[in-house]
PDB file of C-alpha atoms in Angstrom:
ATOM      1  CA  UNK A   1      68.682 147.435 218.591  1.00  0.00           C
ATOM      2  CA  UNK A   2      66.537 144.405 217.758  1.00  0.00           C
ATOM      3  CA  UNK A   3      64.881 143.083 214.304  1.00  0.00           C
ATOM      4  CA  UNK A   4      61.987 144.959 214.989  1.00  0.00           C
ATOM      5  CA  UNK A   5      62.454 147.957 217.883  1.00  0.00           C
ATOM      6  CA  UNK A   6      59.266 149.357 217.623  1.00  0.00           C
ATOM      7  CA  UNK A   7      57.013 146.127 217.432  1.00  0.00           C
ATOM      8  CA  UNK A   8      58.286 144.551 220.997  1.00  0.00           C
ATOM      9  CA  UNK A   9      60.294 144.839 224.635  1.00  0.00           C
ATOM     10  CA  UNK A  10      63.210 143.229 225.693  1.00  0.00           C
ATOM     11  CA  UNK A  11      61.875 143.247 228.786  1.00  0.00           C
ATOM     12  CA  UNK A  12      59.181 141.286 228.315  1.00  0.00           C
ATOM     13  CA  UNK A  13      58.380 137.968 230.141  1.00  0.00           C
ATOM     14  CA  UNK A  14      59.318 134.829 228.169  1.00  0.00           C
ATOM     15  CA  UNK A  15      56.443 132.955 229.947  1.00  0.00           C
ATOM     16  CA  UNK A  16      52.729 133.983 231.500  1.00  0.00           C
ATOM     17  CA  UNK A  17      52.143 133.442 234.647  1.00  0.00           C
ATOM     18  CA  UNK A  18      48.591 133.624 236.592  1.00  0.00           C
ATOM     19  CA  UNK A  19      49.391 137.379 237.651  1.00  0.00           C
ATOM     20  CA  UNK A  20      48.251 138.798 234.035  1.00  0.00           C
ATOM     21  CA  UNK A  21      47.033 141.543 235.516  1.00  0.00           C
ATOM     22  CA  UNK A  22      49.975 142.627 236.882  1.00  0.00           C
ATOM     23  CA  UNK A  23      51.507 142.881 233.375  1.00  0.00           C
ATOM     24  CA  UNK A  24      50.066 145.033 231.079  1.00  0.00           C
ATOM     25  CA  UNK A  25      53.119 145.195 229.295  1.00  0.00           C
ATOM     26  CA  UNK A  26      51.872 141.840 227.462  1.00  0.00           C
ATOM     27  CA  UNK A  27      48.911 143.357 225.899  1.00  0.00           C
ATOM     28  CA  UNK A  28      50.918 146.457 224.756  1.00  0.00           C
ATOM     29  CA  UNK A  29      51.125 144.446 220.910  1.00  0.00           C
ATOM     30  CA  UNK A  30      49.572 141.653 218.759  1.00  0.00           C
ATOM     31  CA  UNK A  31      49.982 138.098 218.524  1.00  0.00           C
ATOM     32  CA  UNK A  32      52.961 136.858 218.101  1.00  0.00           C
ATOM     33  CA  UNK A  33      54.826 139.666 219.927  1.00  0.00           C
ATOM     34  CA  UNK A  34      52.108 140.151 222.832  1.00  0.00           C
ATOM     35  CA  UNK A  35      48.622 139.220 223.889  1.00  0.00           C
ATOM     36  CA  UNK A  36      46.435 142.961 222.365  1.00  0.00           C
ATOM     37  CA  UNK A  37      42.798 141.865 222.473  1.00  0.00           C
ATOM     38  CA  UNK A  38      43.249 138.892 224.584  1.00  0.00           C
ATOM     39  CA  UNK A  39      43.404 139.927 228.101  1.00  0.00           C
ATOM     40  CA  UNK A  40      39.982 138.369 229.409  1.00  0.00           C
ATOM     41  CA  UNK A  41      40.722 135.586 227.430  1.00  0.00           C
ATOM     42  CA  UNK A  42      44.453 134.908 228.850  1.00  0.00           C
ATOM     43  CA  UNK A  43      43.434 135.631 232.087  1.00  0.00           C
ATOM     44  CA  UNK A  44      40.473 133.225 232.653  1.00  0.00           C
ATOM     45  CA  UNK A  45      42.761 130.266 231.079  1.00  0.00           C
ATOM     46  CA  UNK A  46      45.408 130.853 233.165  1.00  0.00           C
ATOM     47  CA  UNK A  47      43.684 130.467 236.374  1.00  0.00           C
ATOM     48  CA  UNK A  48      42.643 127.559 235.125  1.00  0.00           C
ATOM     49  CA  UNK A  49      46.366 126.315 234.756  1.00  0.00           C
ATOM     50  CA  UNK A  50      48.892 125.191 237.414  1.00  0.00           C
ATOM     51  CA  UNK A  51      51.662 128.065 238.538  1.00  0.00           C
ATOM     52  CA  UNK A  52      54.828 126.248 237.670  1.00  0.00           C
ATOM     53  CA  UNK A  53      58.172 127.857 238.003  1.00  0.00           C
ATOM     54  CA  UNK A  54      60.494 127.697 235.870  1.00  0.00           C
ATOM     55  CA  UNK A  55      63.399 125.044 236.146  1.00  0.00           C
ATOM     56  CA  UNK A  56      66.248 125.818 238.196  1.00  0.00           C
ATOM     57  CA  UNK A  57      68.247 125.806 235.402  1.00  0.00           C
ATOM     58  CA  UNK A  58      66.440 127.925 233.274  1.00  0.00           C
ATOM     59  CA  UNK A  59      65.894 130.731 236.486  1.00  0.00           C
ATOM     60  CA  UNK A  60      69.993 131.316 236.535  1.00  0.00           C
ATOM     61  CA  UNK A  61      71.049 134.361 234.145  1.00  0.00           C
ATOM     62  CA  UNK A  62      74.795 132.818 233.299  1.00  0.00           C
ATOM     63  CA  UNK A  63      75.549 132.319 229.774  1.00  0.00           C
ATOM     64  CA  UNK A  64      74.349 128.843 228.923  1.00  0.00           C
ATOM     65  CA  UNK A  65      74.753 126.688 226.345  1.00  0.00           C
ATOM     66  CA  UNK A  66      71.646 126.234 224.123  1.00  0.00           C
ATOM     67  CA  UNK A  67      70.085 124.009 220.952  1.00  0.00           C
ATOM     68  CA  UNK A  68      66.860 123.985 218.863  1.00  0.00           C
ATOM     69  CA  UNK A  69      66.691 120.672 217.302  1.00  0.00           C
ATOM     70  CA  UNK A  70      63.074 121.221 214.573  1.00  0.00           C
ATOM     71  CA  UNK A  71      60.736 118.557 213.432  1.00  0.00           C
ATOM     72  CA  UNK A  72      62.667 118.290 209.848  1.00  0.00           C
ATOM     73  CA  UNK A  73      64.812 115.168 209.617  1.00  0.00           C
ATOM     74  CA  UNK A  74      67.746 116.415 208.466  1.00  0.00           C
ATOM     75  CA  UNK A  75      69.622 115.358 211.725  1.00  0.00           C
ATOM     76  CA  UNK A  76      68.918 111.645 210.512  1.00  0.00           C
ATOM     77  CA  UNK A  77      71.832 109.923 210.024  1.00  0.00           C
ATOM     78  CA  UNK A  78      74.137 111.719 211.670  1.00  0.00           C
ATOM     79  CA  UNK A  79      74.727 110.487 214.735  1.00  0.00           C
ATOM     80  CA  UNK A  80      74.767 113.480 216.940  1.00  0.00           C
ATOM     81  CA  UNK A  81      72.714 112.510 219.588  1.00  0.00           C
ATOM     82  CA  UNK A  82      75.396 112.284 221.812  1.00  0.00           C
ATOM     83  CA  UNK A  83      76.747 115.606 220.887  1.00  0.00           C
ATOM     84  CA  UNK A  84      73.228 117.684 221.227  1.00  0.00           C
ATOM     85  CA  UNK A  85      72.890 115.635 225.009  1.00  0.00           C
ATOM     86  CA  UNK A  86      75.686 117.893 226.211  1.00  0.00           C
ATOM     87  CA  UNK A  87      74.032 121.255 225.463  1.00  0.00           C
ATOM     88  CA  UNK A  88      72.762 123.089 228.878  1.00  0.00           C
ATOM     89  CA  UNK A  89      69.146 123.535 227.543  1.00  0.00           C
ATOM     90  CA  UNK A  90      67.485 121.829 224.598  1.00  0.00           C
ATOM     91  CA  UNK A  91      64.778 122.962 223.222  1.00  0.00           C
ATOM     92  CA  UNK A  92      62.694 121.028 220.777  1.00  0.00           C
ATOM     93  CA  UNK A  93      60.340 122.162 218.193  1.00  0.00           C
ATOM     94  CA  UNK A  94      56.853 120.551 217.489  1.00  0.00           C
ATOM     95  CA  UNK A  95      56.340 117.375 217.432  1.00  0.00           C
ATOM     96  CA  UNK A  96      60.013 116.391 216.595  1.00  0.00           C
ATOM     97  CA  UNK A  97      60.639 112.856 217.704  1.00  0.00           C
ATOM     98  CA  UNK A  98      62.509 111.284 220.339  1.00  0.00           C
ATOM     99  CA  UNK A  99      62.124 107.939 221.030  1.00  0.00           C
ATOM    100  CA  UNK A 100      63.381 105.798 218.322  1.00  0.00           C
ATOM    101  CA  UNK A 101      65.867 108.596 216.704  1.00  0.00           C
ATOM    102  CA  UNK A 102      68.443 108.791 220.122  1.00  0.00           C
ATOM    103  CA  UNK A 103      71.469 108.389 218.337  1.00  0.00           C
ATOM    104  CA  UNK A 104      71.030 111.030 216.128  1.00  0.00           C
ATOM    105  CA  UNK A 105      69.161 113.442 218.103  1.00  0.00           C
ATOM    106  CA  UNK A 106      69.656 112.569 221.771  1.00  0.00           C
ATOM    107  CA  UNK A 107      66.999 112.059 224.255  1.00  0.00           C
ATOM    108  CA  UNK A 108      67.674 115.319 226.030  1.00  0.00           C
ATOM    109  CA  UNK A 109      64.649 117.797 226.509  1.00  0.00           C
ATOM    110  CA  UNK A 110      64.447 120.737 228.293  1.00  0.00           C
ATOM    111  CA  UNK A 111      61.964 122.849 226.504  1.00  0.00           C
ATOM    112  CA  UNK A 112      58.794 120.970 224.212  1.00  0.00           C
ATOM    113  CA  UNK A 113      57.776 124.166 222.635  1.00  0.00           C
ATOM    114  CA  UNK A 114      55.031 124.176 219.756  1.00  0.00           C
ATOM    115  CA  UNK A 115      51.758 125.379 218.282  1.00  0.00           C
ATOM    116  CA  UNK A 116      48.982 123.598 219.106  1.00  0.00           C
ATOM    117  CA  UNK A 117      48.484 121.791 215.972  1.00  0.00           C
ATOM    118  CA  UNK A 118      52.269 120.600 215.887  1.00  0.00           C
ATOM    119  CA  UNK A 119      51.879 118.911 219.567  1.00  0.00           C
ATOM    120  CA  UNK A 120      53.068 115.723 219.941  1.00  0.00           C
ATOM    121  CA  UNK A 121      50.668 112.800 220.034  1.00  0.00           C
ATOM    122  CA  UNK A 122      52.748 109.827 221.627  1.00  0.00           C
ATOM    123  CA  UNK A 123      52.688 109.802 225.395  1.00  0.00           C
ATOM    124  CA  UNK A 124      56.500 108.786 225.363  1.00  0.00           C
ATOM    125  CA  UNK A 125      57.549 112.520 223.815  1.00  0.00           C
ATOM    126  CA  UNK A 126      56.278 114.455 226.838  1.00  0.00           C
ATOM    127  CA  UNK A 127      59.736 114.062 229.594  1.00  0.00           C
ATOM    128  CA  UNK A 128      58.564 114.648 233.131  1.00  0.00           C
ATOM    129  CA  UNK A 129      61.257 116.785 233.963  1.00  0.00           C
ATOM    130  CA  UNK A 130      61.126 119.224 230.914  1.00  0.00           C
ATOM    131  CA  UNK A 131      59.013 121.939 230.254  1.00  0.00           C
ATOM    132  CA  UNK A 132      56.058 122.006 228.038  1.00  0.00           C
ATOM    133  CA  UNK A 133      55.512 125.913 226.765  1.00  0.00           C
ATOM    134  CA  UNK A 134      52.454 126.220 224.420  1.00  0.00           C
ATOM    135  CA  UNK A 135      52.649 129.062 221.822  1.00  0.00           C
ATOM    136  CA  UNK A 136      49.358 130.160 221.558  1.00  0.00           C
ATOM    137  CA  UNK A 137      48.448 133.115 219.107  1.00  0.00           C
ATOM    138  CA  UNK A 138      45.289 132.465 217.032  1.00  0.00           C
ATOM    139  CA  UNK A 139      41.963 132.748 218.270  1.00  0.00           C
ATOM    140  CA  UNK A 140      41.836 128.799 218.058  1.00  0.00           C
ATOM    141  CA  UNK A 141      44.572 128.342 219.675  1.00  0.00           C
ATOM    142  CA  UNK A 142      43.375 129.970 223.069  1.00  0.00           C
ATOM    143  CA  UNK A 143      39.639 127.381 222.955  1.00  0.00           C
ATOM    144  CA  UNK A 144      42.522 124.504 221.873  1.00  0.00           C
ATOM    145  CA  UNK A 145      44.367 124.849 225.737  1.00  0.00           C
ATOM    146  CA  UNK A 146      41.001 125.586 227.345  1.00  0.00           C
ATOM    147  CA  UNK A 147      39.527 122.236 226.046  1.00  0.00           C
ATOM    148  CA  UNK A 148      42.628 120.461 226.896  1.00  0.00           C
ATOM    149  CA  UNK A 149      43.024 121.765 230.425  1.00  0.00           C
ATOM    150  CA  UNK A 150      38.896 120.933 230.762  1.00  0.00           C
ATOM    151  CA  UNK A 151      39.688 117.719 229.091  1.00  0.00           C
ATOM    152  CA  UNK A 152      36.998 118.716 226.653  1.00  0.00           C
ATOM    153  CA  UNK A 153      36.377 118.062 222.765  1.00  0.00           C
ATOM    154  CA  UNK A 154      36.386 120.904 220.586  1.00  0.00           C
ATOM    155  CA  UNK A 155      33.519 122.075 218.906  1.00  0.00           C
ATOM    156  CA  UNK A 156      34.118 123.952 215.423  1.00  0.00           C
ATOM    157  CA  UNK A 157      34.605 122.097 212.254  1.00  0.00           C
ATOM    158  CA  UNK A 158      37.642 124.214 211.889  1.00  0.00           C
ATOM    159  CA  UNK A 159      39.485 123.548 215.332  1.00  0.00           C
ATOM    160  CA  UNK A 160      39.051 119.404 214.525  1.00  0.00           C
ATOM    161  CA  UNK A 161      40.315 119.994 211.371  1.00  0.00           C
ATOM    162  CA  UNK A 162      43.566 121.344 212.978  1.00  0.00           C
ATOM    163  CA  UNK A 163      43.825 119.900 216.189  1.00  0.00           C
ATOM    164  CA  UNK A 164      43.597 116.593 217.754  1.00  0.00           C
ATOM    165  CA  UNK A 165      40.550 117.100 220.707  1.00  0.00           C
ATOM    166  CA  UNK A 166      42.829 115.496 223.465  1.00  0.00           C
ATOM    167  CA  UNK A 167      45.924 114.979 224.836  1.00  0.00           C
ATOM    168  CA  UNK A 168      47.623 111.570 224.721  1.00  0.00           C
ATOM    169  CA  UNK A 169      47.188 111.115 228.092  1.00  0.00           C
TER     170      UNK A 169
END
């Protein structure tokens, strides 16, 4: 029995991929637990978007070893970057830095997962062989990936108040 039974399924995908349709388990609830109201809307981005599989690693169902180091810096100081670069899978929060802060919270990254708005800016904090997973669930957040996939600038006062209009790179 989870937190909240009645308001999601274990069985759900962690990620989308491009066969939406296929799914309509995802638009069974609301944002954050599921895509309700979005379907046109997740569909046409995603065909916009590469299929990527997931990393090997992440595709086996063993038991595996896992941390979530956040964007707070409460690791600073502490020296456990060696210690956090033995984990299986790291995942890292928002725009939580990397380079420059190794030694005290590795340089290790499996998973970049964040909102839109807490993306990282600096080039150097995307690692080519980690996986970027944007969680989208506001309206805004679904015209933030469309302009970035487009490489276009976002129009409404509101989204350039909250997002940056391009990646760094």
């Amino acid at each position: 029995m989870g937190l909240f039974p009645n308001r999601y399924s274990a069985d759900l995908l962690p990620f989308v991929t491009k066969d939406v349709d296929a799914h309509s388990d995802l638009f069974q609830y609301p944002p954050p637990f599921g895509f309700a109201g979005f379907f046109e809307t997740l569909r046409g981005l995603v065909r916009l978007l590469p299929e990527f599989d997931l990393p090997t690693e992440l595709q086996s169902r063993r038991c595996k070893r896992c941390v979530v180091v956040g964007s707070s810096s409460v690791l600073r100081g502490l020296e456990l970057g060696s210690t956090l670069n033995h984990f299986d899978i790291v995942i890292r929060l928002n725009d939580a830095p990397v380079q420059g802060y190794t030694n005290d919270v590795g340089n290790k990254t499996t998973i970049r997962m964040t909102y839109p708005e807490g993306a990282p800016l600096s080039p150097d904090e995307y690692f080519q062989n980690s996986l970027f997973v944007a969680v989208l669930f506001k309206t805004v957040d679904f015209a933030w990936l469309k302009a970035m996939v487009k490489n276009e600038t976002l129009v409404s006062n509101y989204m350039k108040y909250f997002y940056y209009s391009r990646f760094p790179f």
